[in-house]
PDB file of C-alpha atoms in Angstrom:
ATOM      1  CA  MET I   1       0.000   0.000   0.000  1.00 35.00           C
ATOM      2  CA  THR I   2       1.284   3.461  -0.830  1.00 39.00           C
ATOM      3  CA  ASP I   3       1.921   5.857   2.020  1.00 42.00           C
ATOM      4  CA  PRO I   4      -1.111   8.198   2.108  1.00 38.00           C
ATOM      5  CA  THR I   5       0.885  10.884   3.879  1.00 38.00           C
ATOM      6  CA  ALA I   6       3.433  11.232   1.085  1.00 41.00           C
ATOM      7  CA  THR I   7       3.525  14.684  -0.474  1.00 41.00           C
ATOM      8  CA  PRO I   8       2.278  14.647  -4.083  1.00 41.00           C
ATOM      9  CA  PRO I   9       4.863  15.504  -6.719  1.00 40.00           C
ATOM     10  CA  ILE I  10       4.727  19.102  -7.957  1.00 42.00           C
ATOM     11  CA  PRO I  11       5.233  19.208 -11.718  1.00 47.00           C
ATOM     12  CA  GLN I  12       8.134  21.248 -13.098  1.00 65.00           C
ATOM     13  CA  ALA I  13       7.044  24.856 -13.470  1.00 85.00           C
ATOM     14  CA  ARG I  14       6.362  25.625 -17.115  1.00 90.00           C
ATOM     15  CA  VAL I  15       5.398  29.076 -18.401  1.00 93.00           C
ATOM     16  CA  LEU I  16       3.842  29.845 -21.790  1.00 94.00           C
ATOM     17  CA  ILE I  17       4.490  33.371 -23.062  1.00 94.00           C
ATOM     18  CA  VAL I  18       1.894  34.564 -25.591  1.00 94.00           C
ATOM     19  CA  ASP I  19       2.723  37.830 -27.358  1.00 93.00           C
ATOM     20  CA  ASP I  20       2.841  38.952 -30.978  1.00 90.00           C
ATOM     21  CA  GLU I  21       5.999  41.026 -30.414  1.00 91.00           C
ATOM     22  CA  GLU I  22       9.100  38.895 -30.940  1.00 92.00           C
ATOM     23  CA  SER I  23      11.281  41.160 -28.802  1.00 91.00           C
ATOM     24  CA  VAL I  24       8.888  40.823 -25.854  1.00 91.00           C
ATOM     25  CA  ARG I  25       8.669  37.043 -26.233  1.00 91.00           C
ATOM     26  CA  SER I  26      12.412  36.512 -26.385  1.00 92.00           C
ATOM     27  CA  ALA I  27      13.184  38.903 -23.508  1.00 92.00           C
ATOM     28  CA  LEU I  28      10.621  37.272 -21.230  1.00 92.00           C
ATOM     29  CA  ALA I  29      11.678  33.743 -22.184  1.00 93.00           C
ATOM     30  CA  ARG I  30      15.321  34.553 -21.530  1.00 92.00           C
ATOM     31  CA  SER I  31      14.566  36.163 -18.151  1.00 91.00           C
ATOM     32  CA  LEU I  32      12.297  33.358 -16.971  1.00 91.00           C
ATOM     33  CA  THR I  33      14.802  30.734 -18.081  1.00 90.00           C
ATOM     34  CA  LEU I  34      17.457  32.463 -15.978  1.00 89.00           C
ATOM     35  CA  LEU I  35      15.016  32.221 -13.072  1.00 87.00           C
ATOM     36  CA  ARG I  36      14.940  28.434 -13.705  1.00 87.00           C
ATOM     37  CA  TYR I  37      11.466  28.213 -15.186  1.00 89.00           C
ATOM     38  CA  GLY I  38      10.683  26.237 -18.309  1.00 90.00           C
ATOM     39  CA  ALA I  39       9.641  28.967 -20.757  1.00 92.00           C
ATOM     40  CA  ASP I  40       7.998  28.472 -24.179  1.00 94.00           C
ATOM     41  CA  VAL I  41       6.623  31.105 -26.514  1.00 95.00           C
ATOM     42  CA  ALA I  42       3.637  31.528 -28.830  1.00 94.00           C
ATOM     43  CA  ALA I  43       3.249  34.340 -31.360  1.00 93.00           C
ATOM     44  CA  CYS I  44      -0.551  34.283 -31.504  1.00 92.00           C
ATOM     45  CA  GLY I  45      -3.649  32.963 -29.785  1.00 91.00           C
ATOM     46  CA  ASP I  46      -4.172  30.027 -32.138  1.00 92.00           C
ATOM     47  CA  GLN I  47      -0.614  28.823 -31.589  1.00 94.00           C
ATOM     48  CA  ALA I  48      -1.014  29.198 -27.821  1.00 93.00           C
ATOM     49  CA  LEU I  49      -4.153  27.041 -27.774  1.00 94.00           C
ATOM     50  CA  GLU I  50      -2.432  24.365 -29.872  1.00 93.00           C
ATOM     51  CA  MET I  51       0.478  24.307 -27.430  1.00 94.00           C
ATOM     52  CA  LEU I  52      -1.887  24.098 -24.444  1.00 93.00           C
ATOM     53  CA  GLU I  53      -3.457  21.002 -25.966  1.00 91.00           C
ATOM     54  CA  ARG I  54      -0.057  19.290 -26.128  1.00 90.00           C
ATOM     55  CA  THR I  55       1.708  20.497 -22.971  1.00 89.00           C
ATOM     56  CA  PRO I  56       0.494  20.872 -19.362  1.00 87.00           C
ATOM     57  CA  TYR I  57       1.602  24.445 -18.610  1.00 90.00           C
ATOM     58  CA  ASP I  58       1.347  25.891 -15.123  1.00 90.00           C
ATOM     59  CA  VAL I  59       1.266  29.596 -16.007  1.00 92.00           C
ATOM     60  CA  MET I  60       0.408  31.596 -19.123  1.00 92.00           C
ATOM     61  CA  LEU I  61       1.649  35.162 -19.637  1.00 92.00           C
ATOM     62  CA  LEU I  62      -0.887  36.584 -22.073  1.00 91.00           C
ATOM     63  CA  ASP I  63      -0.947  39.711 -24.212  1.00 90.00           C
ATOM     64  CA  MET I  64      -4.414  41.143 -24.902  1.00 87.00           C
ATOM     65  CA  ARG I  65      -4.102  42.706 -28.344  1.00 86.00           C
ATOM     66  CA  MET I  66      -2.846  40.264 -31.001  1.00 88.00           C
ATOM     67  CA  PRO I  67      -3.686  39.404 -34.630  1.00 85.00           C
ATOM     68  CA  GLY I  68      -6.383  36.747 -35.005  1.00 85.00           C
ATOM     69  CA  LEU I  69      -7.740  35.646 -31.651  1.00 86.00           C
ATOM     70  CA  ASP I  70      -7.457  38.412 -29.086  1.00 84.00           C
ATOM     71  CA  GLY I  71      -6.364  37.826 -25.523  1.00 86.00           C
ATOM     72  CA  ILE I  72      -9.912  37.737 -24.142  1.00 87.00           C
ATOM     73  CA  GLU I  73     -10.906  34.865 -26.443  1.00 87.00           C
ATOM     74  CA  VAL I  74      -7.676  33.001 -25.680  1.00 90.00           C
ATOM     75  CA  MET I  75      -8.213  33.467 -21.959  1.00 86.00           C
ATOM     76  CA  GLN I  76     -11.761  32.107 -22.133  1.00 86.00           C
ATOM     77  CA  ARG I  77     -10.841  29.074 -24.249  1.00 90.00           C
ATOM     78  CA  ALA I  78      -7.739  28.321 -22.205  1.00 89.00           C
ATOM     79  CA  GLY I  79      -9.795  28.371 -19.014  1.00 83.00           C
ATOM     80  CA  ARG I  80     -12.168  25.771 -20.427  1.00 86.00           C
ATOM     81  CA  MET I  81      -9.301  23.604 -21.713  1.00 85.00           C
ATOM     82  CA  CYS I  82      -7.022  23.741 -18.660  1.00 83.00           C
ATOM     83  CA  SER I  83      -8.797  24.279 -15.360  1.00 76.00           C
ATOM     84  CA  ASP I  84      -5.496  24.306 -13.427  1.00 79.00           C
ATOM     85  CA  LEU I  85      -3.791  26.878 -15.669  1.00 86.00           C
ATOM     86  CA  SER I  86      -2.889  30.172 -13.963  1.00 88.00           C
ATOM     87  CA  ILE I  87      -3.197  33.221 -16.222  1.00 89.00           C
ATOM     88  CA  ILE I  88      -1.284  36.482 -15.934  1.00 90.00           C
ATOM     89  CA  VAL I  89      -2.398  39.295 -18.241  1.00 88.00           C
ATOM     90  CA  LEU I  90       0.425  41.416 -19.667  1.00 86.00           C
ATOM     91  CA  THR I  91      -0.860  44.184 -21.901  1.00 84.00           C
ATOM     92  CA  GLY I  92      -0.044  47.603 -23.234  1.00 82.00           C
ATOM     93  CA  HIS I  93      -3.721  48.284 -24.005  1.00 77.00           C
ATOM     94  CA  ALA I  94      -5.685  48.026 -20.781  1.00 74.00           C
ATOM     95  CA  THR I  95      -9.459  48.138 -21.230  1.00 75.00           C
ATOM     96  CA  LEU I  96     -12.417  47.675 -18.922  1.00 79.00           C
ATOM     97  CA  GLU I  97     -13.542  44.715 -21.045  1.00 77.00           C
ATOM     98  CA  SER I  98     -10.235  42.907 -20.695  1.00 72.00           C
ATOM     99  CA  ALA I  99     -10.064  43.677 -16.971  1.00 81.00           C
ATOM    100  CA  ILE I 100     -13.535  42.196 -16.449  1.00 81.00           C
ATOM    101  CA  ALA I 101     -12.590  39.146 -18.548  1.00 76.00           C
ATOM    102  CA  ALA I 102      -9.456  38.691 -16.431  1.00 78.00           C
ATOM    103  CA  VAL I 103     -11.532  38.710 -13.246  1.00 78.00           C
ATOM    104  CA  LYS I 104     -14.024  36.202 -14.695  1.00 73.00           C
ATOM    105  CA  SER I 105     -11.154  33.934 -15.749  1.00 71.00           C
ATOM    106  CA  ASP I 106      -9.658  34.158 -12.251  1.00 72.00           C
ATOM    107  CA  ALA I 107      -6.453  35.675 -13.609  1.00 79.00           C
ATOM    108  CA  ILE I 108      -3.685  35.890 -11.025  1.00 80.00           C
ATOM    109  CA  ASP I 109      -2.551  39.358 -12.063  1.00 83.00           C
ATOM    110  CA  TYR I 110      -3.159  42.142 -14.598  1.00 87.00           C
ATOM    111  CA  LEU I 111       0.133  43.814 -15.515  1.00 86.00           C
ATOM    112  CA  LEU I 112       0.652  46.813 -17.783  1.00 85.00           C
ATOM    113  CA  LYS I 113       3.525  47.056 -20.256  1.00 84.00           C
ATOM    114  CA  PRO I 114       6.273  47.854 -19.770  1.00 84.00           C
ATOM    115  CA  ALA I 115       6.262  45.710 -16.636  1.00 85.00           C
ATOM    116  CA  SER I 116       9.560  45.082 -14.905  1.00 87.00           C
ATOM    117  CA  ILE I 117      11.022  41.587 -14.782  1.00 87.00           C
ATOM    118  CA  HIS I 118      10.747  41.819 -11.001  1.00 89.00           C
ATOM    119  CA  ASP I 119       6.976  42.409 -11.172  1.00 89.00           C
ATOM    120  CA  ILE I 120       6.538  39.580 -13.673  1.00 89.00           C
ATOM    121  CA  ALA I 121       8.637  37.215 -11.551  1.00 89.00           C
ATOM    122  CA  VAL I 122       6.562  38.090  -8.471  1.00 89.00           C
ATOM    123  CA  ALA I 123       3.336  37.415 -10.394  1.00 89.00           C
ATOM    124  CA  VAL I 124       4.629  34.056 -11.668  1.00 89.00           C
ATOM    125  CA  SER I 125       5.787  33.064  -8.180  1.00 87.00           C
ATOM    126  CA  LYS I 126       2.383  33.971  -6.747  1.00 85.00           C
ATOM    127  CA  ALA I 127       0.644  31.908  -9.438  1.00 85.00           C
ATOM    128  CA  LEU I 128       2.809  28.873  -8.700  1.00 85.00           C
ATOM    129  CA  GLN I 129       2.269  29.197  -4.950  1.00 82.00           C
ATOM    130  CA  ARG I 130      -1.480  29.224  -5.498  1.00 80.00           C
ATOM    131  CA  ARG I 131      -1.217  26.168  -7.734  1.00 76.00           C
ATOM    132  CA  ALA I 132       0.949  24.305  -5.200  1.00 73.00           C
ATOM    133  CA  GLU I 133      -1.540  25.072  -2.428  1.00 71.00           C
ATOM    134  CA  LYS I 134      -4.412  23.828  -4.596  1.00 70.00           C
ATOM    135  CA  LEU I 135      -2.546  20.579  -5.310  1.00 68.00           C
ATOM    136  CA  ARG I 136      -1.715  20.169  -1.623  1.00 68.00           C
ATOM    137  CA  ARG I 137      -5.351  20.576  -0.643  1.00 67.00           C
ATOM    138  CA  GLN I 138      -6.496  18.150  -3.328  1.00 66.00           C
ATOM    139  CA  HIS I 139      -3.975  15.602  -2.038  1.00 66.00           C
ATOM    140  CA  LEU I 140      -5.076  16.157   1.551  1.00 68.00           C
ATOM    141  CA  PHE I 141      -8.728  15.621   0.627  1.00 66.00           C
ATOM    142  CA  GLN I 142      -7.699  12.349  -1.059  1.00 67.00           C
ATOM    143  CA  VAL I 143      -5.858  11.247   2.103  1.00 68.00           C
ATOM    144  CA  MET I 144      -8.868  12.099   4.261  1.00 68.00           C
ATOM    145  CA  GLU I 145     -11.250  10.205   1.998  1.00 67.00           C
ATOM    146  CA  GLN I 146      -8.845   7.238   2.049  1.00 69.00           C
ATOM    147  CA  VAL I 147      -8.885   7.279   5.859  1.00 66.00           C
ATOM    148  CA  LEU I 148     -12.685   7.110   5.764  1.00 63.00           C
ATOM    149  CA  GLU I 149     -12.686   4.252   3.256  1.00 67.00           C
ATOM    150  CA  GLU I 150     -10.116   2.228   5.217  1.00 65.00           C
ATOM    151  CA  ALA I 151     -11.927   2.794   8.507  1.00 57.00           C
ATOM    152  CA  ARG I 152     -15.165   1.574   6.978  1.00 58.00           C
ATOM    153  CA  GLY I 153     -13.415  -1.405   5.401  1.00 59.00           C
ATOM    154  CA  MET I 154     -12.168  -2.480   8.822  1.00 52.00           C
ATOM    155  CA  GLU I 155     -15.791  -2.694   9.992  1.00 50.00           C
ATOM    156  CA  GLY I 156     -16.445  -5.618   7.632  1.00 49.00           C
ATOM    157  CA  PRO I 157     -15.360  -9.279   7.965  1.00 49.00           C
ATOM    158  CA  GLU I 158     -11.766  -9.780   9.027  1.00 48.00           C
ATOM    159  CA  THR I 159      -9.314 -10.685   6.287  1.00 46.00           C
ATOM    160  CA  PRO I 160      -6.091 -11.807   8.049  1.00 46.00           C
ATOM    161  CA  THR I 161      -4.201 -12.274   4.800  1.00 45.00           C
ATOM    162  CA  GLU I 162      -4.469  -8.599   3.889  1.00 50.00           C
ATOM    163  CA  THR I 163      -1.865  -6.062   4.945  1.00 46.00           C
ATOM    164  CA  PRO I 164      -3.335  -3.809   7.654  1.00 47.00           C
ATOM    165  CA  PRO I 165      -3.833  -0.194   6.523  1.00 46.00           C
ATOM    166  CA  ALA I 166      -1.275   2.419   7.501  1.00 46.00           C
ATOM    167  CA  PRO I 167      -2.249   4.511  10.527  1.00 47.00           C
ATOM    168  CA  ALA I 168      -3.821   7.885   9.826  1.00 48.00           C
ATOM    169  CA  PRO I 169      -1.506  10.910  10.165  1.00 52.00           C
ATOM    170  CA  THR I 170      -1.598  12.401  13.663  1.00 63.00           C
ATOM    171  CA  TYR I 171      -2.942  15.728  12.412  1.00 71.00           C
ATOM    172  CA  LEU I 172      -6.076  13.956  11.161  1.00 82.00           C
ATOM    173  CA  LEU I 173      -8.882  13.433  13.644  1.00 83.00           C
ATOM    174  CA  HIS I 174     -11.349  10.685  12.684  1.00 84.00           C
ATOM    175  CA  ALA I 175     -14.794  10.043  14.142  1.00 83.00           C
ATOM    176  CA  ASP I 176     -16.919   8.296  11.562  1.00 79.00           C
ATOM    177  CA  PRO I 177     -18.352   9.779   9.373  1.00 84.00           C
ATOM    178  CA  ILE I 178     -15.957  12.756   9.753  1.00 86.00           C
ATOM    179  CA  VAL I 179     -12.242  13.261   9.152  1.00 85.00           C
ATOM    180  CA  LEU I 180     -10.851  16.636  10.240  1.00 89.00           C
ATOM    181  CA  ASP I 181      -7.425  18.072   9.490  1.00 86.00           C
ATOM    182  CA  ARG I 182      -6.752  20.090  12.625  1.00 85.00           C
ATOM    183  CA  GLU I 183      -3.914  22.029  11.004  1.00 82.00           C
ATOM    184  CA  SER I 184      -5.651  23.360   7.889  1.00 81.00           C
ATOM    185  CA  GLY I 185      -9.308  23.152   8.919  1.00 86.00           C
ATOM    186  CA  LEU I 186     -10.236  20.900   6.003  1.00 86.00           C
ATOM    187  CA  VAL I 187     -13.041  18.454   6.771  1.00 87.00           C
ATOM    188  CA  VAL I 188     -14.543  15.523   4.884  1.00 85.00           C
ATOM    189  CA  VAL I 189     -17.904  14.051   5.845  1.00 84.00           C
ATOM    190  CA  ALA I 190     -18.850  10.671   4.427  1.00 80.00           C
ATOM    191  CA  GLY I 191     -22.153  10.865   2.587  1.00 70.00           C
ATOM    192  CA  VAL I 192     -25.227   8.705   3.005  1.00 53.00           C
ATOM    193  CA  GLY I 193     -26.150   6.234   0.243  1.00 44.00           C
ATOM    194  CA  ASP I 194     -25.251   7.657  -3.151  1.00 49.00           C
ATOM    195  CA  ALA I 195     -24.712  11.171  -1.839  1.00 52.00           C
ATOM    196  CA  GLY I 196     -20.911  10.844  -1.898  1.00 65.00           C
ATOM    197  CA  ASN I 197     -18.568  12.735   0.425  1.00 74.00           C
ATOM    198  CA  LEU I 198     -19.043  16.320   1.537  1.00 78.00           C
ATOM    199  CA  SER I 199     -15.934  18.471   1.967  1.00 80.00           C
ATOM    200  CA  ALA I 200     -15.469  21.967   3.357  1.00 85.00           C
ATOM    201  CA  GLU I 201     -12.943  24.425   4.762  1.00 86.00           C
ATOM    202  CA  LEU I 202     -13.502  25.534   8.360  1.00 90.00           C
ATOM    203  CA  THR I 203     -12.386  28.675  10.124  1.00 92.00           C
ATOM    204  CA  ILE I 204      -9.932  28.314  13.003  1.00 92.00           C
ATOM    205  CA  SER I 205     -12.704  28.625  15.596  1.00 94.00           C
ATOM    206  CA  GLN I 206     -14.995  26.183  13.778  1.00 94.00           C
ATOM    207  CA  ALA I 207     -12.181  23.625  13.530  1.00 93.00           C
ATOM    208  CA  LYS I 208     -11.354  23.988  17.245  1.00 94.00           C
ATOM    209  CA  LEU I 209     -14.985  23.502  18.252  1.00 95.00           C
ATOM    210  CA  LEU I 210     -15.449  20.485  16.001  1.00 95.00           C
ATOM    211  CA  ALA I 211     -12.191  18.882  17.166  1.00 94.00           C
ATOM    212  CA  TYR I 212     -13.148  19.319  20.825  1.00 95.00           C
ATOM    213  CA  MET I 213     -16.562  17.739  20.261  1.00 94.00           C
ATOM    214  CA  MET I 214     -15.190  14.913  18.090  1.00 92.00           C
ATOM    215  CA  GLN I 215     -12.891  13.921  20.960  1.00 93.00           C
ATOM    216  CA  ARG I 216     -15.916  13.748  23.306  1.00 93.00           C
ATOM    217  CA  PRO I 217     -18.646  11.993  21.308  1.00 92.00           C
ATOM    218  CA  HIS I 218     -22.118  11.508  22.829  1.00 93.00           C
ATOM    219  CA  THR I 219     -21.244  13.971  25.604  1.00 94.00           C
ATOM    220  CA  ALA I 220     -23.390  17.019  26.324  1.00 95.00           C
ATOM    221  CA  LEU I 221     -21.148  20.081  26.369  1.00 95.00           C
ATOM    222  CA  SER I 222     -22.215  23.484  27.654  1.00 96.00           C
ATOM    223  CA  CYS I 223     -21.501  26.640  25.713  1.00 95.00           C
ATOM    224  CA  ARG I 224     -19.273  27.781  28.569  1.00 95.00           C
ATOM    225  CA  GLU I 225     -17.165  24.627  28.397  1.00 96.00           C
ATOM    226  CA  LEU I 226     -16.856  24.926  24.607  1.00 96.00           C
ATOM    227  CA  ALA I 227     -15.949  28.607  24.845  1.00 95.00           C
ATOM    228  CA  ARG I 228     -13.371  28.019  27.592  1.00 94.00           C
ATOM    229  CA  SER I 229     -11.802  24.697  26.598  1.00 95.00           C
ATOM    230  CA  ALA I 230     -12.036  24.885  22.786  1.00 94.00           C
ATOM    231  CA  LEU I 231     -11.758  28.618  22.109  1.00 93.00           C
ATOM    232  CA  GLY I 232      -9.944  29.936  25.178  1.00 93.00           C
ATOM    233  CA  TYR I 233     -12.631  32.358  26.436  1.00 93.00           C
ATOM    234  CA  ASP I 234     -13.218  32.412  30.213  1.00 92.00           C
ATOM    235  CA  VAL I 235     -16.725  33.883  30.214  1.00 92.00           C
ATOM    236  CA  THR I 236     -20.130  33.313  31.777  1.00 93.00           C
ATOM    237  CA  GLU I 237     -22.598  30.856  30.256  1.00 92.00           C
ATOM    238  CA  ARG I 238     -24.696  33.688  28.818  1.00 92.00           C
ATOM    239  CA  GLU I 239     -21.640  35.322  27.257  1.00 93.00           C
ATOM    240  CA  ALA I 240     -20.486  31.940  25.972  1.00 93.00           C
ATOM    241  CA  GLN I 241     -23.793  31.379  24.221  1.00 94.00           C
ATOM    242  CA  GLY I 242     -23.294  34.567  22.239  1.00 93.00           C
ATOM    243  CA  ILE I 243     -19.822  33.345  21.196  1.00 94.00           C
ATOM    244  CA  VAL I 244     -20.484  29.671  20.510  1.00 95.00           C
ATOM    245  CA  ARG I 245     -23.928  29.635  18.919  1.00 94.00           C
ATOM    246  CA  PRO I 246     -23.005  31.594  15.756  1.00 93.00           C
ATOM    247  CA  HIS I 247     -19.976  29.332  15.211  1.00 94.00           C
ATOM    248  CA  ILE I 248     -22.088  26.188  15.634  1.00 95.00           C
ATOM    249  CA  SER I 249     -24.705  27.544  13.219  1.00 94.00           C
ATOM    250  CA  ARG I 250     -22.092  28.200  10.516  1.00 93.00           C
ATOM    251  CA  LEU I 251     -20.360  24.877  11.253  1.00 94.00           C
ATOM    252  CA  ARG I 252     -23.593  22.981  10.755  1.00 94.00           C
ATOM    253  CA  LYS I 253     -24.112  24.614   7.371  1.00 93.00           C
ATOM    254  CA  LYS I 254     -20.733  23.253   6.301  1.00 91.00           C
ATOM    255  CA  ILE I 255     -20.869  19.689   7.615  1.00 91.00           C
ATOM    256  CA  GLU I 256     -24.521  18.734   7.983  1.00 90.00           C
ATOM    257  CA  PRO I 257     -26.405  17.322   4.967  1.00 84.00           C
ATOM    258  CA  ASP I 258     -29.395  19.323   6.261  1.00 86.00           C
ATOM    259  CA  SER I 259     -28.394  22.114   8.664  1.00 85.00           C
ATOM    260  CA  ASP I 260     -32.062  22.688   9.587  1.00 88.00           C
ATOM    261  CA  SER I 261     -32.268  19.105  10.881  1.00 89.00           C
ATOM    262  CA  PRO I 262     -28.759  18.468  12.228  1.00 91.00           C
ATOM    263  CA  ARG I 263     -27.807  14.881  13.010  1.00 90.00           C
ATOM    264  CA  LEU I 264     -24.108  15.296  13.832  1.00 92.00           C
ATOM    265  CA  ILE I 265     -24.170  18.290  16.183  1.00 95.00           C
ATOM    266  CA  ARG I 266     -27.352  18.131  18.221  1.00 94.00           C
ATOM    267  CA  THR I 267     -28.757  20.828  20.476  1.00 95.00           C
ATOM    268  CA  ILE I 268     -29.310  19.660  24.059  1.00 93.00           C
ATOM    269  CA  SER I 269     -32.067  21.828  25.496  1.00 89.00           C
ATOM    270  CA  GLY I 270     -30.964  23.718  28.576  1.00 86.00           C
ATOM    271  CA  HIS I 271     -27.380  22.478  28.331  1.00 88.00           C
ATOM    272  CA  GLY I 272     -25.568  23.021  25.023  1.00 92.00           C
ATOM    273  CA  TYR I 273     -24.499  20.693  22.236  1.00 96.00           C
ATOM    274  CA  ARG I 274     -23.584  17.040  21.685  1.00 95.00           C
ATOM    275  CA  PHE I 275     -21.607  15.428  18.882  1.00 95.00           C
ATOM    276  CA  ASP I 276     -23.308  12.223  17.719  1.00 92.00           C
ATOM    277  CA  PRO I 277     -21.208  10.444  15.045  1.00 84.00           C
TER     278      PRO I 277
END
């Protein structure tokens, strides 16, 4: 069995420079190569789209005004072709239309020519950091779902000939049907029937509350105890209710299949809340 905690490989950073000016293409390619990126160039939108079909680029530096397909059309098509591609607009002809298109395409940056190599390098670095974080989160969700699957597999008939599953990483807290990453606040909730798994990102306070309750299943916990022990607030019960209740309400919306009829975090009248996995 592969180690589920292993960090996923990050592909070599490749940048596609799309600009109809040869001097701009060559200068950018040379500079990015010196910065140890893999840099390729395209002289027009059609060529860029052909290259995107063949090569998994991480970042595209895109001019807006070019012969044939303009930058807006390239940006829209590229987004549909490569959902993980990060786009940086680099243009000498800024327009409201192109700025709006950049926002809709989730472009990392919108730079005006002549942009310095420093500014371009910062934009590329930011794009790659965002991509690496996205890959890390995707990998973590896969690990969490694997923990759920293995835990459920252990509930079936024993199979002594099989290799026992690797233990879950210590930063993962598991209480079926939930796996919580206490470090990042990512949570996966196993679905019911064909519903599949639900995943969400929790705030720091939401993650602390959920972790505290997961470690004390089927135990009624007052708002004061949750506020003091999970969140670090030494307040009265009335004050604690004002702190805890909004967090629980938002938490339920993220992890409950039906937040109006919660089955994981139940309200205990006159006392507080109870986690029922």
